[in-house]
XYZ file of C-alpha atoms in Angstrom:
551
model
C -5.726 19.445 16.447
C -6.677 16.255 13.823
C -4.379 13.687 13.307
C -2.805 12.195 10.131
C -5.233 9.666 9.253
C -7.845 12.627 9.795
C -5.363 14.821 7.360
C -5.011 12.060 4.562
C -8.539 11.104 4.315
C -9.103 14.543 2.749
C -6.794 13.636 -0.710
C -8.764 10.384 -0.426
C -10.488 9.217 -3.878
C -13.732 10.458 -4.251
C -16.436 6.967 -3.742
C -14.067 5.079 -2.966
C -14.505 3.722 -0.076
C -12.332 3.797 3.043
C -12.496 1.022 5.081
C -11.424 -2.585 3.224
C -14.054 -3.926 1.249
C -14.045 -8.123 -0.187
C -15.588 -8.677 -3.645
C -16.572 -12.130 -2.408
C -16.123 -12.193 0.947
C -13.909 -12.572 3.399
C -12.211 -15.939 3.054
C -9.011 -16.980 2.135
C -7.218 -16.300 -1.324
C -7.402 -20.089 -3.063
C -11.536 -19.649 -2.292
C -11.059 -16.660 -5.365
C -9.257 -18.902 -7.187
C -12.200 -21.123 -6.966
C -14.697 -18.875 -7.147
C -13.299 -16.583 -10.210
C -12.905 -20.715 -12.103
C -16.893 -21.486 -11.996
C -17.507 -17.332 -12.538
C -15.224 -16.995 -15.629
C -13.608 -20.896 -15.925
C -12.612 -19.418 -19.964
C -11.515 -16.520 -18.914
C -7.201 -15.967 -19.394
C -5.945 -16.151 -15.968
C -2.557 -15.879 -17.290
C -0.655 -15.010 -20.624
C 3.353 -16.641 -20.528
C 4.559 -15.334 -24.099
C 1.567 -16.153 -25.443
C 0.408 -20.074 -23.568
C -3.058 -18.797 -21.910
C -3.422 -20.666 -18.625
C -7.528 -19.953 -17.809
C -9.073 -20.024 -14.411
C -10.265 -23.138 -14.694
C -7.049 -24.892 -15.834
C -4.774 -22.755 -12.955
C -7.981 -24.113 -10.273
C -7.456 -27.722 -11.230
C -3.932 -27.633 -12.392
C -3.323 -26.321 -8.476
C -6.222 -28.953 -7.346
C -4.333 -31.683 -8.827
C -0.994 -30.539 -7.073
C -1.986 -30.260 -3.869
C -3.723 -34.089 -3.896
C 0.326 -35.233 -5.217
C 1.525 -33.169 -1.779
C -1.532 -34.799 0.247
C -0.045 -38.555 -0.723
C 3.359 -37.500 -0.050
C 2.677 -36.701 3.569
C 2.436 -32.768 3.445
C 0.644 -32.255 6.189
C -1.544 -28.897 7.478
C 1.277 -26.189 8.519
C 4.309 -28.043 7.024
C 6.194 -25.588 5.156
C 6.427 -26.103 0.872
C 9.884 -23.814 -0.855
C 9.224 -22.222 -4.462
C 12.433 -22.296 -5.693
C 11.649 -20.557 -9.134
C 11.585 -17.665 -11.403
C 8.364 -15.761 -12.876
C 6.662 -18.530 -14.277
C 3.175 -20.270 -14.389
C 4.049 -23.260 -12.275
C 4.712 -20.547 -9.578
C 1.672 -19.540 -9.131
C -0.059 -23.435 -9.692
C 2.521 -24.055 -6.500
C 1.083 -21.546 -4.725
C -2.330 -21.774 -4.880
C -1.642 -25.715 -4.301
C -0.228 -25.505 -1.023
C -2.620 -23.304 0.386
C -5.246 -24.778 -0.426
C -4.109 -27.841 2.065
C -3.208 -25.475 4.765
C 0.803 -26.124 3.504
C 2.961 -22.471 4.486
C 5.041 -20.931 1.517
C 8.470 -19.832 2.273
C 9.378 -18.624 -1.481
C 13.159 -19.089 -2.522
C 15.118 -15.860 -4.203
C 16.099 -17.774 -7.701
C 19.677 -15.530 -7.498
C 20.216 -18.117 -4.273
C 23.325 -19.693 -3.921
C 23.902 -22.558 -1.937
C 24.489 -21.212 1.419
C 21.575 -18.563 0.956
C 19.623 -21.739 -0.306
C 20.262 -23.974 2.782
C 19.934 -21.402 5.234
C 16.473 -20.842 4.788
C 15.053 -24.488 3.998
C 16.924 -25.400 7.079
C 15.457 -22.279 8.593
C 12.401 -23.191 7.730
C 12.205 -26.557 8.336
C 11.346 -27.332 4.419
C 10.141 -31.333 3.822
C 9.021 -30.329 0.189
C 10.622 -28.080 -3.070
C 9.460 -27.169 -5.942
C 11.949 -25.747 -8.178
C 13.291 -25.551 -11.661
C 15.689 -27.834 -13.347
C 18.425 -24.898 -14.213
C 18.287 -24.334 -10.269
C 18.305 -27.939 -9.013
C 22.039 -28.219 -9.149
C 22.327 -25.405 -6.501
C 20.168 -27.186 -4.275
C 21.811 -30.701 -5.215
C 25.221 -29.664 -3.889
C 23.527 -29.074 -0.396
C 20.643 -31.762 -0.438
C 21.997 -34.212 2.123
C 22.244 -30.805 4.525
C 18.781 -30.530 4.549
C 15.583 -32.079 5.906
C 13.751 -32.024 2.432
C 12.297 -35.451 1.178
C 10.112 -34.885 -1.491
C 11.404 -32.456 -4.777
C 9.393 -31.610 -7.738
C 10.809 -30.427 -10.901
C 10.303 -28.267 -13.485
C 11.468 -26.775 -16.466
C 10.551 -23.275 -18.354
C 9.644 -24.787 -21.873
C 6.723 -26.420 -19.357
C 4.320 -23.660 -20.409
C 5.772 -22.279 -23.722
C 3.343 -22.573 -27.034
C 5.232 -24.048 -29.579
C 5.053 -20.459 -31.281
C 5.488 -17.617 -28.559
C 4.444 -14.529 -29.044
C 6.960 -13.062 -27.399
C 11.215 -13.264 -27.107
C 11.937 -16.293 -24.961
C 14.627 -15.945 -22.477
C 18.051 -17.698 -22.403
C 17.136 -19.327 -19.387
C 14.241 -21.186 -21.473
C 17.255 -22.704 -23.937
C 17.910 -25.627 -21.383
C 15.936 -28.429 -22.306
C 13.832 -30.643 -20.035
C 15.851 -33.764 -18.598
C 14.902 -36.178 -16.552
C 16.663 -35.807 -12.652
C 17.352 -38.402 -10.459
C 15.166 -38.603 -7.520
C 12.459 -35.474 -8.196
C 9.225 -36.014 -9.423
C 8.148 -34.456 -12.684
C 5.307 -31.731 -12.491
C 4.242 -31.675 -15.439
C 3.307 -35.634 -14.852
C 2.025 -35.053 -11.718
C -0.988 -32.331 -13.378
C -1.481 -35.285 -16.395
C -2.589 -37.778 -14.346
C -2.966 -36.582 -10.287
C -6.555 -36.614 -9.132
C -8.498 -32.992 -10.100
C -10.555 -33.409 -7.223
C -10.490 -30.539 -4.715
C -9.615 -31.619 -1.654
C -11.135 -30.927 0.705
C -9.020 -29.199 4.392
C -10.024 -26.856 6.192
C -8.186 -23.579 5.777
C -8.778 -20.272 7.967
C -8.387 -16.487 7.733
C -5.924 -17.050 10.560
C -3.425 -20.016 10.222
C -0.380 -19.392 8.517
C 0.487 -18.700 4.967
C 3.647 -17.405 4.693
C 7.223 -17.520 5.916
C 8.308 -14.852 3.680
C 12.192 -14.060 4.909
C 13.688 -10.535 5.443
C 16.182 -9.178 7.705
C 14.249 -7.598 10.394
C 15.571 -5.065 11.976
C 19.330 -6.640 12.389
C 21.103 -10.067 11.882
C 20.605 -13.039 9.606
C 17.136 -12.887 7.761
C 14.118 -13.940 8.760
C 10.818 -15.347 7.932
C 8.382 -13.008 9.056
C 5.066 -15.302 9.402
C 2.155 -13.792 7.631
C -1.570 -15.511 7.555
C -4.357 -15.725 5.217
C -6.291 -12.804 6.475
C -3.254 -10.854 5.658
C -3.020 -11.952 2.013
C -6.486 -11.302 1.645
C -6.316 -7.707 3.624
C -3.209 -6.330 1.341
C -5.312 -8.006 -1.763
C -8.410 -6.394 -0.968
C -6.671 -2.969 -0.601
C -5.626 -3.306 -3.785
C -8.924 -4.685 -5.118
C -12.019 -2.031 -3.691
C -9.405 0.636 -2.311
C -7.256 3.340 -2.660
C -6.501 3.417 -6.538
C -7.914 0.535 -7.118
C -5.780 -0.845 -9.527
C -7.063 -3.942 -10.164
C -10.555 -4.804 -11.704
C -11.979 -7.172 -13.295
C -11.576 -5.822 -17.018
C -7.686 -5.373 -16.043
C -4.932 -6.458 -17.810
C -1.610 -6.437 -16.150
C 2.060 -6.684 -17.047
C 4.068 -8.711 -14.225
C 7.721 -8.851 -14.067
C 8.574 -7.960 -11.028
C 10.327 -11.199 -8.797
C 7.356 -12.990 -7.461
C 8.834 -14.560 -5.133
C 9.537 -11.167 -3.314
C 6.094 -9.827 -1.310
C 5.364 -6.654 -3.386
C 5.392 -9.175 -6.123
C 3.516 -11.805 -5.285
C 1.331 -8.892 -3.962
C 0.927 -7.268 -7.588
C 1.194 -11.355 -9.816
C -0.382 -13.732 -7.592
C -2.947 -12.091 -4.952
C -4.053 -9.404 -5.556
C -5.393 -10.170 -9.670
C -6.819 -13.778 -8.436
C -9.508 -11.847 -5.954
C -10.372 -9.245 -8.755
C -10.347 -11.478 -11.134
C -7.992 -10.136 -13.882
C -5.863 -11.245 -16.801
C -1.775 -11.259 -16.069
C 0.555 -10.921 -18.599
C 3.709 -12.781 -16.650
C 7.182 -12.247 -17.809
C 10.042 -14.369 -16.509
C 12.007 -10.873 -16.340
C 12.580 -7.281 -17.882
C 13.432 -6.927 -21.247
C 12.270 -3.344 -22.424
C 11.613 -4.220 -25.873
C 9.744 -6.824 -25.027
C 7.687 -5.542 -22.268
C 6.607 -3.002 -25.239
C 5.455 -5.500 -27.545
C 3.806 -7.037 -24.720
C 1.985 -3.840 -23.943
C 1.080 -3.354 -27.222
C -0.181 -7.423 -28.180
C -2.471 -7.487 -25.248
C -3.526 -3.889 -24.416
C -1.831 -3.769 -20.980
C -3.556 -1.009 -18.890
C -1.498 -1.434 -15.786
C 1.827 -2.027 -15.088
C 4.125 -2.131 -11.793
C 7.510 -1.074 -12.370
C 10.559 -0.374 -10.816
C 11.594 3.198 -11.880
C 14.751 1.945 -14.266
C 12.224 0.242 -16.283
C 10.963 3.296 -17.014
C 13.581 5.278 -17.226
C 14.834 2.091 -20.284
C 12.307 1.873 -22.109
C 11.749 5.318 -22.493
C 15.672 5.811 -23.448
C 14.793 2.405 -25.694
C 16.116 3.059 -29.553
C 12.968 1.224 -30.709
C 10.273 2.750 -28.528
C 7.768 5.237 -31.220
C 7.372 1.095 -32.896
C 5.035 0.333 -30.385
C 1.422 1.747 -28.896
C 2.124 2.350 -25.526
C -0.845 4.082 -25.341
C -3.016 1.097 -23.418
C -0.626 1.769 -20.629
C -2.891 3.883 -18.397
C -1.947 3.124 -14.526
C 1.514 2.715 -13.386
C 2.822 2.732 -10.301
C 6.692 2.800 -10.174
C 8.960 1.477 -7.104
C 11.807 4.111 -6.665
C 14.662 1.091 -6.633
C 18.138 2.387 -7.907
C 16.455 5.783 -9.853
C 14.097 7.670 -8.084
C 10.866 9.065 -9.151
C 10.544 12.373 -9.997
C 7.847 14.284 -12.116
C 10.448 15.347 -14.464
C 10.569 10.676 -15.193
C 6.469 10.809 -14.781
C 6.109 13.342 -17.333
C 8.237 11.963 -20.176
C 6.030 8.600 -19.283
C 3.217 10.483 -19.951
C 3.756 11.719 -22.539
C 4.785 8.218 -24.437
C 1.447 6.246 -22.696
C -0.698 9.419 -24.458
C -2.015 10.850 -20.825
C -0.554 7.249 -18.320
C -0.104 8.141 -15.144
C 2.816 7.756 -13.299
C 3.612 7.857 -9.450
C 5.399 6.173 -6.519
C 3.763 2.866 -5.998
C 3.676 2.504 -2.244
C 5.472 2.572 1.095
C 5.365 -1.318 2.449
C 7.551 -3.697 3.841
C 7.915 -7.693 4.252
C 6.212 -7.435 7.929
C 3.061 -5.628 7.196
C 2.837 -7.329 3.652
C 3.434 -4.223 1.624
C 0.975 -1.383 0.246
C 0.867 0.460 3.270
C 0.320 4.040 1.199
C -0.777 5.081 -1.784
C -0.392 7.698 -4.217
C -4.081 9.211 -4.944
C -4.336 9.333 -8.571
C -6.545 12.771 -7.430
C -3.799 14.527 -6.419
C -0.099 12.727 -7.409
C 2.428 14.036 -5.501
C 6.983 13.007 -6.207
C 8.910 12.361 -3.529
C 6.420 11.303 -1.218
C 5.314 7.331 -0.766
C 1.544 8.274 -0.384
C -1.438 8.659 2.560
C -2.520 5.529 4.489
C -4.212 2.553 2.790
C -7.273 1.878 4.197
C -7.793 0.971 8.138
C -3.768 1.460 8.304
C -2.483 3.774 10.333
C 0.868 5.362 10.170
C 2.658 7.418 12.827
C 6.330 8.453 13.395
C 7.719 8.471 16.540
C 10.941 8.880 17.734
C 13.712 6.019 17.636
C 14.336 6.937 21.053
C 10.917 6.990 22.921
C 8.287 4.396 20.930
C 5.769 6.474 23.635
C 6.405 9.973 21.843
C 5.007 10.513 18.464
C 6.776 13.530 16.181
C 4.217 16.501 14.856
C 4.238 17.216 10.860
C 7.333 17.833 9.319
C 9.644 16.006 11.621
C 11.729 13.228 10.967
C 11.258 9.756 12.909
C 10.964 6.757 12.912
C 7.922 4.694 10.564
C 5.883 2.677 12.624
C 3.027 1.042 11.118
C -0.031 0.122 12.513
C -2.334 -2.665 9.874
C -4.542 -5.597 10.223
C -1.804 -7.773 7.958
C 0.997 -7.523 10.212
C 3.114 -10.510 10.938
C 2.370 -12.949 14.030
C 6.646 -12.241 14.312
C 9.961 -13.789 13.209
C 9.713 -18.142 12.811
C 11.012 -19.268 16.053
C 12.598 -15.761 16.966
C 10.639 -14.322 19.482
C 13.008 -12.108 20.628
C 13.742 -10.193 17.634
C 10.048 -10.228 17.106
C 9.708 -8.473 20.379
C 11.842 -5.639 19.278
C 9.847 -4.815 16.224
C 6.266 -5.778 16.810
C 5.272 -3.343 19.736
C 1.710 -3.474 21.091
C 0.753 -4.417 17.441
C 2.775 -1.691 15.650
C 5.973 -2.514 13.301
C 8.541 -0.332 13.695
C 10.601 -0.604 11.165
C 13.798 1.348 11.338
C 13.359 3.195 8.860
C 13.035 7.514 8.793
C 10.526 9.288 7.681
C 8.097 12.208 8.076
C 4.979 13.431 7.324
C 3.974 16.518 5.065
C 0.733 18.895 5.585
C -1.144 16.579 3.708
C -0.071 13.673 5.285
C 1.702 11.831 2.670
C 4.112 9.902 3.824
C 8.133 10.386 2.448
C 10.933 7.567 2.834
C 13.867 9.289 3.843
C 16.955 6.171 4.049
C 16.893 3.702 6.644
C 17.976 4.005 10.005
C 18.667 -0.002 10.278
C 21.699 -1.189 8.825
C 20.331 -3.613 5.599
C 21.378 -2.503 2.626
C 18.856 -1.864 -0.421
C 21.153 -2.845 -3.790
C 18.837 -2.439 -6.783
C 15.950 -2.646 -4.713
C 16.921 -6.450 -3.115
C 17.768 -6.350 0.839
C 20.774 -7.429 1.536
C 21.653 -8.149 5.489
C 25.471 -6.686 6.894
C 25.239 -10.197 8.789
C 24.642 -12.476 5.942
C 27.666 -11.538 3.895
C 29.524 -10.610 6.853
C 28.993 -14.500 7.668
C 29.445 -15.700 4.290
C 32.841 -14.037 3.710
C 34.145 -15.724 6.609
C 33.759 -18.882 5.162
C 36.890 -17.930 2.585
C 39.590 -19.681 3.527
C 42.088 -16.563 3.948
C 39.389 -14.364 5.640
C 39.174 -13.662 9.769
C 36.955 -10.964 9.905
C 34.616 -9.444 8.092
C 32.485 -5.887 8.222
C 29.920 -4.731 5.290
C 28.988 -1.220 4.990
C 26.718 0.589 2.256
C 27.991 2.584 0.200
C 25.747 5.237 -2.572
C 25.831 4.293 -5.855
C 24.881 6.258 -8.902
C 22.960 3.490 -10.492
C 21.934 0.349 -7.882
C 21.286 3.238 -5.234
C 23.095 1.580 -2.671
C 26.183 -0.981 -3.157
C 28.289 -3.500 -0.762
C 31.408 -2.490 0.691
C 33.417 -4.576 2.831
C 36.502 -4.461 5.249
C 38.013 -7.884 5.626
C 41.152 -9.261 8.032
C 42.619 -11.803 7.026
C 43.801 -14.699 9.046
C 47.895 -14.603 9.995
C 49.830 -16.322 7.049
C 47.391 -15.687 4.485
C 47.294 -13.199 1.511
C 43.949 -12.503 -0.979
C 43.314 -9.687 -3.258
C 40.210 -8.104 -3.982
C 39.785 -9.678 -7.234
C 40.392 -13.054 -5.931
C 38.050 -12.901 -2.850
C 35.165 -11.128 -5.349
C 35.683 -13.854 -7.857
C 34.943 -16.452 -4.892
C 31.861 -14.694 -3.466
C 30.564 -14.645 -7.265
C 30.499 -18.279 -6.891
C 28.285 -19.064 -3.346
C 26.460 -16.081 -3.055
C 24.124 -13.807 -4.898
C 25.310 -11.328 -7.444
C 23.520 -8.110 -5.668
C 25.308 -9.435 -2.590
C 28.785 -9.418 -3.983
C 30.467 -6.401 -2.482
C 31.521 -3.668 -4.932
C 34.621 -2.122 -3.400
C 36.844 -4.418 -0.558
C 39.500 -2.832 1.801
C 41.737 -4.808 3.656
C 42.316 -3.905 7.403
C 44.367 -4.900 10.239
C 41.332 -4.017 12.860
C 37.850 -3.254 13.364
C 36.420 -0.577 15.663
C 34.377 -1.879 18.431
C 32.264 -1.577 21.302
C 32.505 -2.498 24.754
C 29.802 -5.337 23.957
C 32.189 -6.514 21.812
C 30.109 -5.392 18.379
C 31.820 -3.853 15.518
C 30.999 -0.392 15.119
C 29.813 -0.216 11.187
C 29.009 3.411 10.998
C 32.725 4.187 12.127
C 33.662 2.721 9.122
C 33.791 4.423 5.495
């Protein structure tokens, strides 16, 4: 009987290799940047609201910042945190760190103090690159961290005098001098541009990408340079080959996230293409950027597609250049009806599910072949990647086609483990297989359907929320003794958080007061939408809260 991989290959696009190819060799991505800069130095690598950053400028700027890091004592293997929105400065810092063998620890720009403090300390960061508008978050907890060097930048540092696209509100903040920090633009103007000569191997650690793993507080998934190169190569040479030299890609999804990083920071450099980088999504700005720059590729979330199609000015823009759109079903599931509307709007453009993937595999583990598009599925396993369905209670028992079970992925890009958490690693990474805790099944053509999460991670508008983290933060409220949170279905966000709270004796609080406090202490998507006060929780014999019994 043929296995899933053999079955799925029947839908593989004609003429596309079934093994990963490396356009300029199997070398770290910062070497691709150097080679692309020599190959076409003046070609736009990024366009940011009209400001063009060429491959040469990006390469040279990242060399200058890399040399600054070295002068500050950063050594190979040291962690550098990026606390930035989508902006060219992120890409510069990303490649600067990799050029000297430092390990990136991207932080969500939505972080509040406790969240930032946790990640900085857990990863042992001593160097931080930060937007000035986010610096107040760090300032409140800086004395509780090991951070020694802070590089700051303003969103306007890369804005042209006459932007081609509508600036975002965050650009209203004018540049100021922050005592005790170093300005990035001073570094780029004055630092040595000589390429640093640090030997970086493919097996060296490149990323500490924080995720929930299977349980608990966020964990740093250790990903190598090879993982980034491999996954980028699958997007350039395999599947539907979305990234090509002639690609003009819209990059709007958050690039601190592993999927946004692949699509906006890693794969475009390998391909040597041009990326239209935007701070955040706005439907009309996205339409204008598409028309102005003739963007032909877009990785979106489905709510973005719907917002564009429902916009009152949608017919004022020409979106016919947008031939390929890979959409993520965050909040709204991509249906054939939505895809057909999109195709009419773009005059024949394709719209289908982007992939299935997770941080622990460096994402992009499967794809929907453009020659056999189906909906309600994530696609077939990508090149050199094996995906199977196992019994949740017996990982030696593989389940047949059509049966629901745990999705497990074996890929060359899988993580090395969770940073300083060997027990959590052993629960997830077993004999080269990443056991995801996700429920799925295969159909007769080898297409994977993702059916939900058995593990307790909550997805709010596409963002991962970990129950233990929210509970920990809620218990810092002076009136709360215990907290337990669960997901509740929501028509707009996919899921929202419901919190069950036990108050301390003699304390009082209202749901409105708790939510107001939470909004100042955690990211907006982690704030409970529903709060219920209770006297006790259902508990297991081992003393663990049985969340499955809460409703």
